[in-house]
Structure formats: C-alpha cells, structure tokens
Tab-separated table of C-alpha atoms in Angstrom:
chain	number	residue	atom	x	y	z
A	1	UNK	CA	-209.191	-113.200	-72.405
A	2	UNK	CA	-207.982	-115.830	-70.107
A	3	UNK	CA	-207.952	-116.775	-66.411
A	4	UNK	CA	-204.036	-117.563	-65.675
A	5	UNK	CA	-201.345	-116.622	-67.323
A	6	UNK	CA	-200.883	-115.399	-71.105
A	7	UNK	CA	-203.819	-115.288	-72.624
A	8	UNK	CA	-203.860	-117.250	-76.331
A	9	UNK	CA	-204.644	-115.860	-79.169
A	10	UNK	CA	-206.747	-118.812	-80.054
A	11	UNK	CA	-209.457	-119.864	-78.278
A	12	UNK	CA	-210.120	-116.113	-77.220
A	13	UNK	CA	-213.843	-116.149	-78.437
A	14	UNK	CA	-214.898	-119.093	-76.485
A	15	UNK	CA	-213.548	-118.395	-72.912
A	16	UNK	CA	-215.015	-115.260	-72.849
A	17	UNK	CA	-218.156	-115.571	-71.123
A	18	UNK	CA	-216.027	-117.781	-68.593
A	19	UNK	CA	-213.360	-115.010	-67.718
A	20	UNK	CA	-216.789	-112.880	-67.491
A	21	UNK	CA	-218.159	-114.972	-65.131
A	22	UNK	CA	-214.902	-114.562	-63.060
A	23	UNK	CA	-214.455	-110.677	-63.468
A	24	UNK	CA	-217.947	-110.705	-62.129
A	25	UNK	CA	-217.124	-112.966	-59.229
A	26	UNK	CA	-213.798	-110.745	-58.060
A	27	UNK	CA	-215.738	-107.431	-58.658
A	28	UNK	CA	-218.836	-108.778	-56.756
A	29	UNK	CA	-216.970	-110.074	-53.624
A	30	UNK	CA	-214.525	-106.738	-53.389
A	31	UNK	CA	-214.754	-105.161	-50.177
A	32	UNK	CA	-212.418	-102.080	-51.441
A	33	UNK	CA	-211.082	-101.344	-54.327
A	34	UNK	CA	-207.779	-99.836	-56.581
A	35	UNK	CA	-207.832	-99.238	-60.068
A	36	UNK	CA	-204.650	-98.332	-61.536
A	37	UNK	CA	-204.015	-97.212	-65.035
A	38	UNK	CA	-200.875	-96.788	-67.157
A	39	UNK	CA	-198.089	-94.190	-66.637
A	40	UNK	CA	-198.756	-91.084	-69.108
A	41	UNK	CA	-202.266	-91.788	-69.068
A	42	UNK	CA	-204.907	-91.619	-71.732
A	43	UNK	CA	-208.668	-91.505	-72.100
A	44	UNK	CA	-208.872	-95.410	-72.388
A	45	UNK	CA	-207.015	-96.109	-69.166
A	46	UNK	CA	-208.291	-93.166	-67.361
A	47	UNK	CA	-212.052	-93.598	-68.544
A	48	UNK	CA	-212.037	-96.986	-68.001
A	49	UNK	CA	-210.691	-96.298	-64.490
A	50	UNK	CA	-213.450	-94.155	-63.785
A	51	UNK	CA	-215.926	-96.000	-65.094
A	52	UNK	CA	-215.795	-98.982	-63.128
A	53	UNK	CA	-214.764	-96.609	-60.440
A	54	UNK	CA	-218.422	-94.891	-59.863
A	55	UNK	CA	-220.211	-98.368	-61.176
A	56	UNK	CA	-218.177	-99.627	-58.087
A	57	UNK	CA	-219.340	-96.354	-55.958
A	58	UNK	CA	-223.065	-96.915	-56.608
A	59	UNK	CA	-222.875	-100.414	-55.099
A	60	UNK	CA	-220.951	-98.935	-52.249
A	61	UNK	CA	-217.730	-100.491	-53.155
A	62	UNK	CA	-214.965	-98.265	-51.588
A	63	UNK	CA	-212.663	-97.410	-54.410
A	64	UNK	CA	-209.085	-95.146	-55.131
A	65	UNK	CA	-208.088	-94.942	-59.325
A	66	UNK	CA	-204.507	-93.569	-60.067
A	67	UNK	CA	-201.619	-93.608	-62.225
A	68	UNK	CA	-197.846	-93.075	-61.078
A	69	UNK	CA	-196.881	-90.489	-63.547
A	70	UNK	CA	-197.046	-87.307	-64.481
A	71	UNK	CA	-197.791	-85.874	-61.531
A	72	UNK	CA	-201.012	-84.389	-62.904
A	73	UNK	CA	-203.772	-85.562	-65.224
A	74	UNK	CA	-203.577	-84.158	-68.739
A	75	UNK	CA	-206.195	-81.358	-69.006
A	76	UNK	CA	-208.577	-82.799	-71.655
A	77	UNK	CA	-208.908	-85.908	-69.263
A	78	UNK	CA	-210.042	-83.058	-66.330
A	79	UNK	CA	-213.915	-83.146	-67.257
A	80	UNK	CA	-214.153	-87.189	-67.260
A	81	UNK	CA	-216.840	-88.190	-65.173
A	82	UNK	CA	-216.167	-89.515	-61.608
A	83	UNK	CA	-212.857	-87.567	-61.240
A	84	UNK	CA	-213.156	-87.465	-57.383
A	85	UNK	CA	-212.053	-90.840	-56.989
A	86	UNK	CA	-208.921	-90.121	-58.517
A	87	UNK	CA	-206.236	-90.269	-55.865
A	88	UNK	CA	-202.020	-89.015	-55.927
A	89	UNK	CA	-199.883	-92.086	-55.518
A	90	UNK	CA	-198.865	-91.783	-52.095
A	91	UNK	CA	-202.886	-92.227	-50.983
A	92	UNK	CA	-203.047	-95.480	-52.641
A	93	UNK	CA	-203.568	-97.802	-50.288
A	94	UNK	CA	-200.574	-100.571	-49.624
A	95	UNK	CA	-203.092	-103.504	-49.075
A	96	UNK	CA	-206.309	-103.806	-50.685
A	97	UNK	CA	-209.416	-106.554	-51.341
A	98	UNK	CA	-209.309	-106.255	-55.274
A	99	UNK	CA	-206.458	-104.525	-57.574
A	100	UNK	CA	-207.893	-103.837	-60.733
A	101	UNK	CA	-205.477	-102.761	-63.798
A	102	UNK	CA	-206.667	-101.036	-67.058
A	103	UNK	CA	-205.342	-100.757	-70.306
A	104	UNK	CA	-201.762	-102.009	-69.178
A	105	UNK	CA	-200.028	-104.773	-70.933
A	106	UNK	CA	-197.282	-105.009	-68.638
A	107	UNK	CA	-196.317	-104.334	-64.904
A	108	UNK	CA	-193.582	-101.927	-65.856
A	109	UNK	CA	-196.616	-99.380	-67.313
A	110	UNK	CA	-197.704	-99.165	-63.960
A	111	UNK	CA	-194.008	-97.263	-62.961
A	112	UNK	CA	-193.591	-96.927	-58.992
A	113	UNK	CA	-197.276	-98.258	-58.122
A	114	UNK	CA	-196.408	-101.757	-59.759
A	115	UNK	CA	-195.331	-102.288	-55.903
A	116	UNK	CA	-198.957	-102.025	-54.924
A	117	UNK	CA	-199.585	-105.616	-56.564
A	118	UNK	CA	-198.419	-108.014	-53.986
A	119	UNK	CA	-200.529	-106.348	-51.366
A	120	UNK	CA	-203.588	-107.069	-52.990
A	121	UNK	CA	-205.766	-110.194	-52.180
A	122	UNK	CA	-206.563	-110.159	-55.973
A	123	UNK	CA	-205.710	-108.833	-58.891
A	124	UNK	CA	-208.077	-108.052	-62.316
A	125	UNK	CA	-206.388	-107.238	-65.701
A	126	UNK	CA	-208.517	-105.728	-67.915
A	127	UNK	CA	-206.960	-105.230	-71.760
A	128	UNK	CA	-206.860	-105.095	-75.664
A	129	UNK	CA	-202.882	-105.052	-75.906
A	130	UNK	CA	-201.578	-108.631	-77.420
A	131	UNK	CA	-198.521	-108.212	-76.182
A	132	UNK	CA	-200.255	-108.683	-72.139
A	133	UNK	CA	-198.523	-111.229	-70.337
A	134	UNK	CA	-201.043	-111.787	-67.775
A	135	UNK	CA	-200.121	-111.189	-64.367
A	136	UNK	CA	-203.770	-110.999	-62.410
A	137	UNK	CA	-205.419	-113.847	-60.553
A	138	UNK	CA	-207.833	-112.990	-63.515
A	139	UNK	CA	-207.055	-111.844	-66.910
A	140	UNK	CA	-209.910	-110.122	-68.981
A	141	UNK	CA	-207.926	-109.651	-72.239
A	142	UNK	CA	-208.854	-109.730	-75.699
A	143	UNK	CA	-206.844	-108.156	-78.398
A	144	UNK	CA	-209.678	-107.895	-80.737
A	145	UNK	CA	-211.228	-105.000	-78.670
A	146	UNK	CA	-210.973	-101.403	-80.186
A	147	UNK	CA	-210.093	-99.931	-76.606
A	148	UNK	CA	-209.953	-101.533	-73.107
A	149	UNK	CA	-213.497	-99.116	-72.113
A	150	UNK	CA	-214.884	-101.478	-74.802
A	151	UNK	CA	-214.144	-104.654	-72.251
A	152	UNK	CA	-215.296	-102.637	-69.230
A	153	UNK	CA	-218.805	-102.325	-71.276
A	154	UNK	CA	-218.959	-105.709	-71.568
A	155	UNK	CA	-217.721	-106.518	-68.044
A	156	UNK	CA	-220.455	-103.965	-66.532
A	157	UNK	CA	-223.120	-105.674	-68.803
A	158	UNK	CA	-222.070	-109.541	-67.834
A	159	UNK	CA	-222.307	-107.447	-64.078
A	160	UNK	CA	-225.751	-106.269	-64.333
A	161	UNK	CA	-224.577	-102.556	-63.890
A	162	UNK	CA	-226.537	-100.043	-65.903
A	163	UNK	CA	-224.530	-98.212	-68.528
A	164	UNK	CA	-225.862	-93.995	-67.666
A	165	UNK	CA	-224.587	-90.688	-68.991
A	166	UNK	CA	-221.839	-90.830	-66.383
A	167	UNK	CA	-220.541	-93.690	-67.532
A	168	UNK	CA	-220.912	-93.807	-71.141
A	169	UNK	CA	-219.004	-90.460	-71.448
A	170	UNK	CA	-215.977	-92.076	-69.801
A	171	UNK	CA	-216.589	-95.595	-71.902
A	172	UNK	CA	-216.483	-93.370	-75.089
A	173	UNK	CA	-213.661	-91.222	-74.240
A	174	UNK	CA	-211.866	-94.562	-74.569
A	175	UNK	CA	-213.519	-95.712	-77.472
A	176	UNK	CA	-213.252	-92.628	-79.684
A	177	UNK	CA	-208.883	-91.524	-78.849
A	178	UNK	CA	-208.300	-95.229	-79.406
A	179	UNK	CA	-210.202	-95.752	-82.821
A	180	UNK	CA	-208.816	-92.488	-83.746
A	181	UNK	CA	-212.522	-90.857	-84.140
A	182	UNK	CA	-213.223	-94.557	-85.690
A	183	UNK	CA	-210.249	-94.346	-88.254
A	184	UNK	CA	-209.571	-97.659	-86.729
A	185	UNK	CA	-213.218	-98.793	-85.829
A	186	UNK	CA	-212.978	-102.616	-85.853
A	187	UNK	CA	-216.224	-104.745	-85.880
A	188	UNK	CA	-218.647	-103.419	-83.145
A	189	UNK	CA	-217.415	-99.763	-82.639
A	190	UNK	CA	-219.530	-97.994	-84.453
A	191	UNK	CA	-222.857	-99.755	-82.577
A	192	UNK	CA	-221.262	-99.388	-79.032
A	193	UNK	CA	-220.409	-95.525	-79.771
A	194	UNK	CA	-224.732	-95.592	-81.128
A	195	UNK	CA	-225.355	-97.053	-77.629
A	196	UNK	CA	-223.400	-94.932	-75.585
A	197	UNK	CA	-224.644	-91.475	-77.668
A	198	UNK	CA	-228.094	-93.082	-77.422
A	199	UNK	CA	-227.610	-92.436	-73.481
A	200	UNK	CA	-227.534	-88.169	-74.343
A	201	UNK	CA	-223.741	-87.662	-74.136
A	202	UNK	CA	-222.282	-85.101	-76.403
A	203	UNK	CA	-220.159	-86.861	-78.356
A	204	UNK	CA	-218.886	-83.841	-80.792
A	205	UNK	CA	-218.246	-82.009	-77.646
A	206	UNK	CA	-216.172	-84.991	-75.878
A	207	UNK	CA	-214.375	-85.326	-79.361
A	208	UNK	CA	-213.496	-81.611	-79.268
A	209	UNK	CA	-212.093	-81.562	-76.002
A	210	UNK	CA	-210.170	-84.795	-76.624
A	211	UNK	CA	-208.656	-84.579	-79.718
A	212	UNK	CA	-209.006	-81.371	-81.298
A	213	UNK	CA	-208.437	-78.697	-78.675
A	214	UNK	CA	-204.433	-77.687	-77.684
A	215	UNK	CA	-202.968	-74.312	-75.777
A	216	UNK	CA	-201.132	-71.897	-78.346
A	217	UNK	CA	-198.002	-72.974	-77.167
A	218	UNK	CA	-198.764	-76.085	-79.141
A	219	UNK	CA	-198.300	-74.826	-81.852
A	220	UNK	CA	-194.538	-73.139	-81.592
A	221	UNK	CA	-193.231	-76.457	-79.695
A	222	UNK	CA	-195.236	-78.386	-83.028
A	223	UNK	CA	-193.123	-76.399	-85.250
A	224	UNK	CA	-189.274	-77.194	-83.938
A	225	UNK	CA	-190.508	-80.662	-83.749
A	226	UNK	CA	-191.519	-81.004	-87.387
A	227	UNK	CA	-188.558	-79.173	-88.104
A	228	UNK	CA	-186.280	-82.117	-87.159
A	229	UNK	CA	-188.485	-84.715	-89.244
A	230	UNK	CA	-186.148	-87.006	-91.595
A	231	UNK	CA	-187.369	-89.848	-93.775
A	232	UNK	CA	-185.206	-92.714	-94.440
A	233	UNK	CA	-186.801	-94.337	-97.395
A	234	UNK	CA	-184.898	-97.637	-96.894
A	235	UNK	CA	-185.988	-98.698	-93.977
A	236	UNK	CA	-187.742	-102.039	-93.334
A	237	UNK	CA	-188.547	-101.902	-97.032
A	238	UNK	CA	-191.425	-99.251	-96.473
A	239	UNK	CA	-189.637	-95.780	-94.641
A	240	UNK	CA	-189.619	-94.448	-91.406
A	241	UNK	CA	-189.837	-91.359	-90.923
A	242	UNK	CA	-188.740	-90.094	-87.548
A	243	UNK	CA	-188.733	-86.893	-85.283
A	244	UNK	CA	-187.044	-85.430	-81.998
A	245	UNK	CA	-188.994	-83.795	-79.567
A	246	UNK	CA	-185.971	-81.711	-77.082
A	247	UNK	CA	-187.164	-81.882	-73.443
A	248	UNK	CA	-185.678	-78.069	-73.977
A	249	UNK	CA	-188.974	-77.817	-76.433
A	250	UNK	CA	-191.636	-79.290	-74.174
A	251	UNK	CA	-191.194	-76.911	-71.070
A	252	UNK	CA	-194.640	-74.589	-72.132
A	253	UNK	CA	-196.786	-77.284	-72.971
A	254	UNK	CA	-197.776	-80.946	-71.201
A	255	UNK	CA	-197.489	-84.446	-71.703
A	256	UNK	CA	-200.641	-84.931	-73.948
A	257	UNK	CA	-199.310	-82.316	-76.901
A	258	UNK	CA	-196.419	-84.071	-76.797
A	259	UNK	CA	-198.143	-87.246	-77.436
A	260	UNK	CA	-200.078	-85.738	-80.362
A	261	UNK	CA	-196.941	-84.876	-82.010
A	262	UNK	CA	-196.939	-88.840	-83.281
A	263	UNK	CA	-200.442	-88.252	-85.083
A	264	UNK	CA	-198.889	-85.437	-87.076
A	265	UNK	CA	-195.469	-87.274	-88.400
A	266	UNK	CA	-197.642	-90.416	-89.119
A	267	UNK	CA	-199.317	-88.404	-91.657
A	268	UNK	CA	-196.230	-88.797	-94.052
A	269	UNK	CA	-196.896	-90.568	-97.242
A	270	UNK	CA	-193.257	-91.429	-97.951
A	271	UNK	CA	-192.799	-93.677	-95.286
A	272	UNK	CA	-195.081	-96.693	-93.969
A	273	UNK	CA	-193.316	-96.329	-90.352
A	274	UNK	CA	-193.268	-93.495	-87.840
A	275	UNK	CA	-191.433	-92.646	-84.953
A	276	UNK	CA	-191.175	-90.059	-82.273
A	277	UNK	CA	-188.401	-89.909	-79.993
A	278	UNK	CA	-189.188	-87.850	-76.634
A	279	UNK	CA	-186.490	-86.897	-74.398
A	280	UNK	CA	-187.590	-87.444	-70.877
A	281	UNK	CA	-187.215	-83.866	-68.591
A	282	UNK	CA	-183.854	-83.751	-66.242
A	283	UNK	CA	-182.748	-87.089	-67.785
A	284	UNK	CA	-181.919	-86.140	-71.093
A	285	UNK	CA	-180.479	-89.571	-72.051
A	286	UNK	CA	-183.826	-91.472	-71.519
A	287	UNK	CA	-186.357	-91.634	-74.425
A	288	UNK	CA	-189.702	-92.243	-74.516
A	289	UNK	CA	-190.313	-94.048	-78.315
A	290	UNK	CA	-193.958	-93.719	-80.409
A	291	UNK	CA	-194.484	-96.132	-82.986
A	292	UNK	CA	-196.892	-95.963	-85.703
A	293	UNK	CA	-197.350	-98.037	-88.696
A	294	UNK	CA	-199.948	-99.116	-91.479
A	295	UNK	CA	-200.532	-101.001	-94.463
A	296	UNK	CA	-199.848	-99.468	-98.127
A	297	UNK	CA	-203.143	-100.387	-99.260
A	298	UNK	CA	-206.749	-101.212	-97.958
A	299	UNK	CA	-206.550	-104.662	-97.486
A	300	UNK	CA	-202.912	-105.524	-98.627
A	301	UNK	CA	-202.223	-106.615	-94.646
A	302	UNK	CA	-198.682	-105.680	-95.286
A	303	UNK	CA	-197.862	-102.996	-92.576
A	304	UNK	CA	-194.807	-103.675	-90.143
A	305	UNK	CA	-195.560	-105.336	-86.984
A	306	UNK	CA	-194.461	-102.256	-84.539
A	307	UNK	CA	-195.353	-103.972	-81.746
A	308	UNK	CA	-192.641	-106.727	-82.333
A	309	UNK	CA	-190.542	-104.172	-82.730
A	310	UNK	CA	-191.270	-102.510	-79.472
A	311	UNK	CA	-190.985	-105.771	-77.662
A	312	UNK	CA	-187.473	-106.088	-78.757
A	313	UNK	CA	-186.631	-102.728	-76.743
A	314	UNK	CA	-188.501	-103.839	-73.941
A	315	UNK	CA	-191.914	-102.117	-74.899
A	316	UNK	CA	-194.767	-103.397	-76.492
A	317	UNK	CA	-198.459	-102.288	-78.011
A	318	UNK	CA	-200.291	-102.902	-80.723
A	319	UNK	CA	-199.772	-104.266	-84.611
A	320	UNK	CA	-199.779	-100.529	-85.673
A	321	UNK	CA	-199.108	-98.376	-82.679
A	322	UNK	CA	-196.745	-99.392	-79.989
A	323	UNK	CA	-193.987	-97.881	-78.007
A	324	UNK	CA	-190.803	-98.523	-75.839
A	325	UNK	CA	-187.980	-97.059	-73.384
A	326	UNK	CA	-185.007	-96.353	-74.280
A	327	UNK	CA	-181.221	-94.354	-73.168
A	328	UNK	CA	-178.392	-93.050	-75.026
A	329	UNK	CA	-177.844	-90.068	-77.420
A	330	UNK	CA	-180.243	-88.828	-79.914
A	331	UNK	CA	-178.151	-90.537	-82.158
A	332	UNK	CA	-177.661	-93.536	-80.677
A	333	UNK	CA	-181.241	-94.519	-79.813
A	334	UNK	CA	-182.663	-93.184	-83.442
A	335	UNK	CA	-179.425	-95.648	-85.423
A	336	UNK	CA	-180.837	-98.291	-82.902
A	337	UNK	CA	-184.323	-98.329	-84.429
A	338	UNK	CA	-182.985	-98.106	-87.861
A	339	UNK	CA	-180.999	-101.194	-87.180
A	340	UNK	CA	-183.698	-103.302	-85.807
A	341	UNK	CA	-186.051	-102.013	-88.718
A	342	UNK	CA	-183.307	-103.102	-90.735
C-alpha cells in the first residue's frame, strides 16, 4: 500500500495504517461516487464494488459501480448484494468527486472507461496485484492480501462502517473465487471468512453458485477444449501444458465458463505451467491468455513467476496466476509463449 506512485514491496506493513488514514479521508469527503472494476469481471472486483458501493449508500454517498466489458454481468455474479447500483458504461458519469478502482493493476483493465479517470477530482486504487503501478491520488495496495474484498474489509473497518449480511456476502464472494475455496488461503483468510459467516451468510450456498454451478452447454464446449490440450514437457524446465478455446466453441455458453476452463487444464500433473488461449469473438486474431503456475512441492518455492511472464506481453497478475493480450495465429501466439518460457 502506498500513497503516490508504485507501491514497494518493502515497507508495505508499516504504511498501512497511513494509506488507511487517507482512503478514509477521500471516502469521507466524496460527494459522489464511481467504482469501476476490471474488464471480464469477477467476484473480487465486482463484490468489492458493491460492497463499498451500499457502505457508501447508507451514508448517503451517491454512487454508480461498472465495468466496460462484457456487456452483461456473468450470471453467478447476478445475486451479489447491492446489484442496483450497477450501471452500463454509457451512464457513468464523465466527471465525478471520487473514482474508486478495484481489483485492477493497471489502467488498460479498465478497457474504454479508463477515459473516466481524468474527470475525476480523485482517484482511490484499491488492490492485491504486485504488478500495480499506482495511478490514484491514493494507492491502497498490498500484495500480501488473498483478494482485493480482503482490503475493502479493512478499509470499511479503519472507516467505522459496520460489516452486515449485505456486505459480508459480497466481501466473501471475493475472498472464497480468489483463494480458490481457500486452496490458496494465505495468513488471515480463514479468520476473515469465520467473521464474515459469523454475520449468517450462507457460505456453502455462495460457494455453490460461484464455483460449482455451470449451464449444460458447459459441458460440450469443456469437451472440444480439452480435446486440443498438448503438454510440452520441456518447457521452462517444468511443462506447460496449453489449450485453445475457438471463439466458434464459446457461442452457447458466457464469459465465466470460459474462464473456468483454466481451473480444469491446471489440474495436469505433467506440467508445472498452464495456459489457456481464448480467441476473442469477431476478432479471431486477438487472444485473451490464462496463466497458471505452482510449485512441485509444498514448500520447495520453485514455481515459475507467471506474472513476469505476463508482464513481458503486456499483462500482468499474480506469482501463480496471471494473464495477458495478445494477436496473431493460434500458432503464432502459443510458439510465442513457448519462446519466452524458454
């Protein structure tokens, strides 16, 4: 977390209750409000969105949440809390008192409502990605966080605001897609997912709808996609093991089963890295990369850095998961990877 600029990975721990204090400050002087969240949103942008979006309601606040693209909300995001403040791009407002941005490292994951930046009087990033490069007046950012609704928690606590059933079921919608049902719990995830249960949220139920509930037509799209998995044991000295999913494949389902496709390659036990390679609809020379990665042991700390990777195709992310942008042919952008694995 930091004020200006970057923010350090040292250091991190004892700024934070002064880039607190100044979260609090923006958030208490806002006359109106935007929260934007990340291009093919997911239940930690979106739930922390909405969170702070009916915390800022109760006091209130006016206040408009959105994201540029798709042009509709994934369904298992539909039942989130506070879901009437979420607005279509065109009704976000041009100018506005305090721009808040969630679970986006970078202005580019905003797509076309970066543009709504300058026209705010302020701006508050709130993230866990390292790979942020800090572009609010203030920069609430701390890779060590299990999911950016983690930060909001502690933002609405350093704010006085009380944590309710509303708002803990969008706080743990964040918590529980981006610890992978606490696969990837990190110190402190288990006791805020305690506190926010303790509140009477459903949390099997919020699980369900989240991560283990897809239409049929899952299923058949699921099965041409696996059926163009390769492995290439070579690479980066640990595998990757890659798949294609055909914009030709995707046209029965939506964006959030073609997401999920990533959590079913990464399962291979051949190959420490995994990709997925989406073709982007009506552009069929623009990719959308998934990268997944983990160590070959419990505590051997020797899984490739993906998000490095990533950053070198313009993307970025996290240690193990990250993702970029890319154009050519199938084969071009998959020999491309490959080569920067090396």
């Amino acid at each position: 977390m930091n004020g200006q600029g970057p923010a350090p990975v040292a250091g991190v721990a004892a700024r934070c209750a002064t880039v607190l204090d100044a979260a609090v400050a923006v958030l208490a002087a806002a006359r109106s409000v935007t929260v934007l969240c990340h291009v093919q949103p997911d239940a930690d942008t979106i739930g922390s969105g909405l969170a702070l979006a009916l915390a800022l309601d109760r006091r209130g606040v006016p206040v408009t949440v959105s994201f540029a693209e798709p042009a509709e909300l994934p369904a298992s995001l539909r039942s989130l809390p506070g879901i009437e403040h979420l607005v279509p791009p065109a009704e976000v407002p041009g100018e506005v008192d305090l721009l808040i941005v969630v679970d986006c490292g970078a202005r580019s994951r905003l797509g076309a409502l970066a543009d709504r930046l300058p026209g705010a009087s302020s701006t508050l990033v709130i993230d866990h990605h390292r790979a942020n490069e800090g572009f609010g007046t203030v920069d609430l950012i701390d890779e060590t966080a299990a999911s950016t609704t983690e930060l909001v928690t502690r933002l609405l606590d350093a704010w006085g605001v009380p944590i309710d059933a509303e708002i803990a079921h969008c706080l743990f919608a964040g918590l529980v897609t981006d610890t992978g049902s606490f696969r990837w719990a990190r110190p402190g995830s288990h006791g805020l997912a305690e506190r926010l249960l303790a509140t009477g949220i459903d949390g099997t139920e919020i699980t369900r709808v989240l991560l283990d509930t897809h239409p049929f037509s899952w299923l058949p799209m699921l099965s041409k996609v696996l059926a163009s998995a390769v492995v290439v044991p070579s690479a980066a000295g640990v595998g990757l093991v890659y798949a294609l999913v055909r914009a030709a494949d995707t046209h029965e389902v939506g964006p959030e089963e073609v997401e999920s496709v990533i959590d079913v390659v990464r399962t291979t036990s051949e190959a420490g890295i995994a990709a997925v390679f989406k073709e982007s609809r009506g552009q069929n020379d623009r990719w959308t990369v998934s990268l997944r990665s983990r160590d070959s042991a419990p505590g051997t700390s020797d899984g490739v850095d993906v998000a490095a990777v990533a950053s070198a195709f313009g993307g970025g992310g996290h240690r193990f998961a990250a993702g970029y942008t890319t154009y050519g042919s199938a084969g071009d952008v998959v020999r491309a990877l490959i080569a920067a694995l090396g």
